[in-house]
Short mmCIF file of C-alpha atoms in Angstrom, two decimals:
data_model
loop_
_atom_site.label_atom_id
_atom_site.label_comp_id
_atom_site.label_asym_id
_atom_site.label_seq_id
_atom_site.Cartn_x
_atom_site.Cartn_y
_atom_site.Cartn_z
CA GLY A 16 -8.46 -24.59 -4.54
CA SER A 17 -10.47 -24.53 -1.33
CA SER A 18 -13.98 -24.48 -0.01
CA ARG A 19 -13.50 -21.38 2.12
CA ASP A 20 -16.44 -19.08 2.74
CA PRO A 21 -15.37 -15.49 1.90
CA ASP A 22 -18.00 -14.14 4.28
CA SER A 23 -16.29 -15.90 7.21
CA THR A 24 -13.05 -13.93 6.78
CA PRO A 25 -12.70 -11.36 9.60
CA GLU A 26 -12.10 -7.73 8.69
CA PHE A 27 -10.26 -6.76 11.87
CA CYS A 28 -7.55 -8.07 14.19
CA THR A 29 -8.79 -10.22 17.05
CA SER A 30 -5.47 -10.30 18.92
CA THR A 31 -3.41 -7.60 20.63
CA ALA A 32 -0.25 -8.57 18.73
CA CYS A 33 -1.99 -8.16 15.38
CA LEU A 34 -3.49 -4.81 16.37
CA CYS A 35 -0.12 -3.48 17.57
CA GLN A 36 1.52 -4.71 14.40
CA LYS A 37 -0.95 -2.65 12.41
CA LEU A 38 -0.54 0.42 14.62
CA ALA A 39 3.26 0.16 14.52
CA PRO A 40 3.97 -1.07 10.97
CA GLY A 41 7.65 -0.25 11.36
CA GLY A 42 8.05 -2.49 14.40
CA MET A 43 10.80 -1.35 16.74
CA VAL A 44 11.93 1.07 14.02
CA ILE A 45 8.90 3.16 14.94
CA LEU A 46 10.84 4.15 18.07
CA VAL A 47 12.90 6.49 15.91
CA VAL A 48 9.97 8.90 15.87
CA PRO A 49 9.27 9.22 19.62
CA LEU A 50 12.94 9.04 20.57
CA THR A 51 13.77 11.79 18.09
CA PHE A 52 10.97 13.83 19.62
CA VAL A 53 12.32 13.13 23.10
CA GLY A 54 15.82 14.11 21.99
CA ILE A 55 14.67 17.40 20.52
CA SER A 56 12.60 18.08 23.63
CA LEU A 57 15.62 17.49 25.85
CA ILE A 58 17.73 19.91 23.83
CA LEU A 59 15.05 22.60 23.94
CA CYS A 60 14.47 21.94 27.62
CA ALA A 61 18.17 22.24 28.40
CA LEU A 62 18.48 25.42 26.34
CA ALA A 63 15.55 26.88 28.22
CA GLY A 64 17.56 26.47 31.40
CA VAL A 65 20.67 28.17 30.02
CA PRO A 66 19.46 31.73 30.68
CA LYS A 67 19.09 30.76 34.32
CA LEU A 68 22.76 29.96 34.34
CA GLY A 69 23.59 33.66 34.38
CA SER A 70 26.76 34.81 36.01
CA HIS A 71 24.93 35.78 39.16
CA LEU A 72 23.54 32.30 39.79
CA VAL A 73 26.75 30.61 38.82
CA LYS A 74 28.88 32.82 41.05
CA HIS A 75 26.67 32.10 44.01
CA GLY A 76 26.69 28.38 43.35
CA ASP A 77 22.90 28.30 43.02
CA SER A 78 21.90 24.83 41.70
CA ALA A 79 18.34 25.91 40.91
CA ALA A 80 19.37 26.66 37.36
CA TRP A 81 20.08 23.01 36.75
CA ARG A 82 16.82 21.64 38.09
CA ALA A 83 14.63 22.20 35.05
CA PRO A 84 17.02 20.73 32.44
CA CYS A 85 17.93 17.82 34.74
CA ALA A 86 14.24 17.10 35.28
CA CYS A 87 13.74 17.15 31.51
CA VAL A 88 16.59 14.70 30.98
CA ALA A 89 15.21 12.34 33.62
CA ALA A 90 11.68 12.57 32.22
CA GLY A 91 12.90 12.01 28.68
CA PHE A 92 14.96 9.00 29.71
CA CYS A 93 12.00 7.43 31.50
CA LEU A 94 9.64 8.22 28.64
CA SER A 95 11.91 6.68 25.99
CA TRP A 96 12.26 3.43 27.92
CA ALA A 97 8.55 3.37 28.70
CA ILE A 98 7.79 3.65 24.99
CA TYR A 99 10.32 0.92 24.18
CA PHE A 100 8.97 -1.62 26.69
CA ALA A 101 5.35 -0.77 25.91
CA LEU A 102 5.87 -1.43 22.21
CA GLN A 103 7.95 -4.52 22.88
CA GLY A 104 5.25 -5.93 25.16
CA CYS A 105 2.48 -5.01 22.75
CA LEU A 106 4.22 -6.78 19.86
CA HIS A 107 5.09 -9.88 21.89
CA GLY A 108 4.17 -12.96 19.91
CA HIS A 109 3.36 -11.09 16.71
CA LEU A 110 3.79 -13.11 13.53
CA VAL A 111 6.95 -12.42 11.56
CA PHE A 112 7.34 -13.90 8.10
CA VAL A 113 10.64 -15.52 7.13
CA HIS A 114 10.84 -15.10 3.37
CA ILE A 115 12.57 -18.14 1.89
CA PRO A 116 13.21 -17.27 -1.79
CA LYS A 117 10.98 -18.96 -4.36
CA ASN A 118 8.54 -20.27 -1.76
CA ALA A 119 5.48 -18.09 -2.47
CA GLY A 120 6.91 -15.26 -0.36
CA THR A 121 5.56 -12.52 -2.59
CA SER A 122 2.04 -13.90 -2.23
CA ILE A 123 2.34 -13.80 1.56
CA GLU A 124 3.67 -10.25 1.54
CA ILE A 125 0.91 -8.98 -0.76
CA ALA A 126 -1.77 -10.69 1.32
CA GLY A 127 -0.30 -9.06 4.42
CA ILE A 128 0.03 -5.51 3.08
CA THR A 129 -3.51 -5.70 1.70
CA ASN A 130 -4.64 -6.11 5.30
CA GLY A 131 -2.27 -3.57 6.83
CA ILE A 132 0.38 -6.07 7.95
CA ASN A 133 3.94 -5.43 6.74
CA TRP A 134 5.96 -8.59 6.19
CA GLY A 135 9.25 -9.23 4.43
CA SER A 136 10.06 -6.69 1.73
CA MET A 137 7.15 -4.52 2.89
CA HIS A 138 8.69 -3.96 6.34
CA LEU A 139 11.06 -1.09 7.16
CA GLU A 140 13.36 -3.29 9.25
CA PHE A 141 14.09 -5.45 6.20
CA ALA A 142 14.80 -2.59 3.82
CA GLY A 143 18.10 -2.50 1.96
CA TYR A 144 20.82 -5.03 1.24
CA GLN A 145 23.41 -6.92 3.24
CA THR A 146 26.88 -8.02 2.20
CA MET A 147 27.19 -11.74 2.83
CA PRO A 148 30.25 -13.81 3.90
CA ASP A 149 31.03 -14.66 0.25
CA ASN A 150 30.81 -10.94 -0.65
CA SER A 151 27.53 -11.43 -2.50
CA SER A 152 24.76 -8.94 -1.84
CA CYS A 153 21.34 -10.09 -0.61
CA SER A 154 18.09 -8.30 0.11
CA ARG A 155 17.76 -8.20 3.90
CA TYR A 156 14.43 -10.00 3.80
CA HIS A 157 16.17 -12.91 2.00
CA VAL A 158 18.93 -13.23 4.59
CA PRO A 159 18.59 -16.22 6.98
CA PRO A 160 17.52 -14.99 10.46
CA ARG A 161 20.74 -15.99 12.21
CA LEU A 162 22.86 -13.92 9.82
CA LEU A 163 21.10 -10.60 10.36
CA PRO A 164 22.96 -8.22 12.70
CA GLN A 165 21.43 -6.74 15.84
CA PRO A 166 18.91 -5.33 16.30
CA ASN A 167 17.50 -8.42 14.60
CA PRO A 168 13.91 -7.94 13.34
CA TYR A 169 13.12 -11.57 14.11
CA THR A 170 14.07 -11.43 17.81
CA HIS A 171 10.69 -10.63 19.39
CA GLY A 172 8.34 -12.36 16.96
CA SER A 173 6.75 -15.73 16.39
CA LEU A 174 8.29 -16.79 13.10
CA PHE A 175 6.48 -18.57 10.27
CA CYS A 176 7.80 -19.69 6.90
CA LEU A 177 6.94 -21.75 3.82
CA THR A 178 8.90 -24.75 2.56
CA ARG A 179 8.63 -26.86 -0.57
CA SER A 180 10.35 -29.67 -2.43
CA PRO A 181 13.90 -28.53 -3.31
CA TYR A 182 13.36 -29.90 -6.82
CA ASP A 183 10.25 -27.76 -7.31
CA ARG A 184 12.15 -24.82 -5.89
CA ALA A 185 15.04 -25.31 -8.34
CA VAL A 186 12.68 -25.40 -11.33
CA SER A 187 10.86 -22.31 -10.04
CA GLU A 188 14.19 -20.51 -9.66
CA TYR A 189 15.22 -21.29 -13.23
CA LYS A 190 11.92 -20.05 -14.63
CA TYR A 191 12.03 -16.98 -12.41
CA LEU A 192 15.49 -15.87 -13.54
CA LEU A 193 14.57 -16.33 -17.18
CA SER A 194 11.53 -14.10 -16.70
CA ALA A 195 13.11 -11.48 -14.40
CA ASP A 196 14.65 -8.29 -15.76
CA TRP A 197 17.78 -8.88 -13.66
CA GLY A 198 18.22 -12.51 -14.72
CA LYS A 199 20.92 -11.68 -17.28
CA GLU A 200 22.74 -9.42 -14.83
CA TYR A 201 22.83 -12.19 -12.22
CA ALA A 202 23.94 -14.75 -14.81
CA THR A 203 26.84 -12.52 -15.83
CA THR A 204 27.81 -11.51 -12.30
CA TYR A 205 27.74 -15.01 -10.82
CA SER A 206 28.47 -17.12 -13.94
CA THR A 207 25.55 -19.46 -13.35
CA GLY A 208 25.29 -20.61 -16.98
CA LEU A 209 21.66 -19.50 -17.21
CA TYR A 210 21.93 -18.69 -20.92
CA GLU A 211 24.60 -21.18 -21.96
CA ARG A 212 22.01 -23.67 -23.14
CA PRO A 213 18.70 -23.19 -24.99
CA GLU A 214 16.19 -21.37 -22.78
CA CYS A 215 13.24 -23.31 -21.36
CA SER A 216 14.87 -26.63 -22.26
CA ALA A 217 15.68 -29.61 -20.07
CA ALA A 218 19.33 -29.11 -20.99
CA GLY A 219 19.16 -25.45 -19.98
CA LEU A 220 17.47 -26.26 -16.68
CA ASN A 221 19.90 -28.99 -15.69
CA HIS A 222 22.95 -26.99 -16.75
CA PHE A 223 21.82 -24.04 -14.66
CA VAL A 224 21.06 -26.16 -11.60
CA GLN A 225 24.37 -28.02 -11.80
CA THR A 226 26.38 -24.83 -12.37
CA ALA A 227 24.68 -23.02 -9.48
CA LEU A 228 25.16 -26.04 -7.22
CA LYS A 229 28.84 -26.19 -8.14
CA ALA A 230 29.20 -22.51 -7.26
CA TYR A 231 27.44 -23.10 -3.94
CA ARG A 232 29.74 -25.97 -3.05
CA SER A 233 32.78 -23.84 -3.88
CA GLY A 234 31.74 -21.31 -1.26
CA GLN A 235 29.47 -18.96 -3.21
CA MET A 236 26.52 -19.75 -1.00
CA TYR A 237 24.65 -16.46 -1.32
CA ILE A 238 24.67 -15.73 -5.07
CA ASP A 239 21.51 -14.70 -6.92
CA ASP A 240 20.18 -12.70 -3.95
CA CYS A 241 20.38 -15.69 -1.58
CA HIS A 242 18.06 -17.72 -3.81
CA HIS A 243 20.13 -20.91 -3.52
CA VAL A 244 20.47 -20.95 0.26
CA PRO A 245 19.04 -24.25 1.59
CA GLN A 246 15.68 -23.92 3.28
CA VAL A 247 17.03 -25.48 6.45
CA GLU A 248 19.18 -22.35 6.97
CA TYR A 249 15.99 -20.33 7.45
CA VAL A 250 14.29 -22.80 9.74
CA TYR A 251 17.11 -23.66 12.16
CA ASP A 252 19.91 -21.84 13.92
CA LYS A 253 23.53 -22.93 13.63
CA ASP A 254 23.23 -25.03 16.81
CA GLY A 255 20.08 -26.79 15.60
CA THR A 256 17.57 -24.63 17.47
CA GLN A 257 14.36 -24.21 15.48
CA LEU A 258 13.89 -20.52 14.73
CA CYS A 259 10.89 -20.74 12.41
CA LYS A 260 8.19 -21.95 14.79
CA HIS A 261 5.44 -22.39 12.21
CA VAL A 262 6.71 -24.29 9.16
CA LEU A 263 4.04 -24.48 6.46
CA ARG A 264 4.23 -26.56 3.30
CA ILE A 265 3.54 -24.76 0.05
CA GLU A 266 1.32 -27.57 -1.19
CA ASP A 267 -0.93 -27.04 1.84
CA LEU A 268 -1.74 -23.46 0.83
CA PRO A 269 -3.99 -21.61 1.26
CA MET A 270 -5.65 -23.56 4.07
CA ALA A 271 -2.56 -24.00 6.29
CA PHE A 272 -1.81 -20.30 6.09
CA ASP A 273 -5.42 -19.26 6.75
CA GLU A 274 -5.60 -21.55 9.77
CA LEU A 275 -2.41 -20.02 11.22
CA MET A 276 -3.81 -16.53 10.73
CA GLU A 277 -7.09 -17.45 12.38
CA GLU A 278 -5.28 -19.07 15.31
CA HIS A 279 -3.31 -15.86 15.96
CA GLY A 280 -6.15 -13.41 15.38
CA TYR A 281 -5.03 -12.01 12.02
CA PRO A 282 -7.54 -11.03 9.30
CA VAL A 283 -5.06 -11.94 6.54
CA ARG A 284 -6.15 -14.65 4.12
CA LEU A 285 -4.37 -16.03 1.07
CA PRO A 286 -6.16 -16.08 -2.30
CA ASP A 287 -6.28 -19.33 -4.23
CA THR A 288 -4.13 -17.86 -7.01
CA ARG A 289 -0.64 -16.95 -5.82
CA GLU A 290 1.28 -13.85 -6.86
CA GLY A 291 4.73 -14.06 -8.40
CA ASP A 292 4.30 -17.52 -9.85
CA THR A 293 6.16 -18.21 -13.11
CA LEU A 294 3.27 -20.22 -14.51
CA THR A 295 3.56 -18.59 -17.92
CA THR A 296 7.32 -19.16 -18.31
CA CYS A 297 8.67 -22.46 -19.65
CA THR A 298 5.30 -24.11 -19.10
CA ASP A 299 6.53 -27.49 -20.35
CA LEU A 300 9.35 -27.76 -17.81
CA SER A 301 8.91 -29.70 -14.56
CA THR A 302 10.90 -31.69 -12.04
CA LYS A 303 10.68 -34.66 -14.40
CA ASP A 304 13.18 -32.90 -16.66
#
């Protein structure tokens, strides 16, 4: 819980980065629209100059016919780069959420989209799936930042993420897969032993955790939609460079999140009750089991 005053929550962005993030919800992907327009314009512009390339002008070596289409190409080139750098500069320092599975990511994404900010699964640049080194398939928003190909959606942002006790995360994962429609499919595909012991039992929990850990150690690091990837993989690069600048602890929610938003001029606030929690599944299970 918290003692926050609902009336003190701002309704609008108070920073340029936040405003630009709202105006360009697709991030750099939004460039597809203006660049497509520029491309079409160039084609039409060039075609408009074709009639001037009649045999008479060509035979006399008159270069006037080329001036209009060449000017269009030059203008289009300059315009496309101007749009690119303008958007890049406008979005500089905008907050980008690194969704570590089973760390209240859904709550963050819902809070963001409610206020017009697209994070994680709500963002176009994270749409789709990616084949991982172990041939598993992961949602792009679950893939550690360093493993996403270029253009990498995390490159120009100020990254923030949530971390929690790995024991709490393991219990949450077990409950989640038992409650998810695709839990049985994952259990069959990756042989995690999810249903090999009584459901919602200490034996079932420990068997699942041990089986999944064994699979991870054998090289299947990205099974279950990257849900077993260590949190450190999302926070640091391979050389130890910290990628996630703002590391929040899940037990410090919602205050830590709200303070980060306020500091960066975002109107997003997190409700006291999180979305996506498996509070109604296996209610008697805990890390003590």
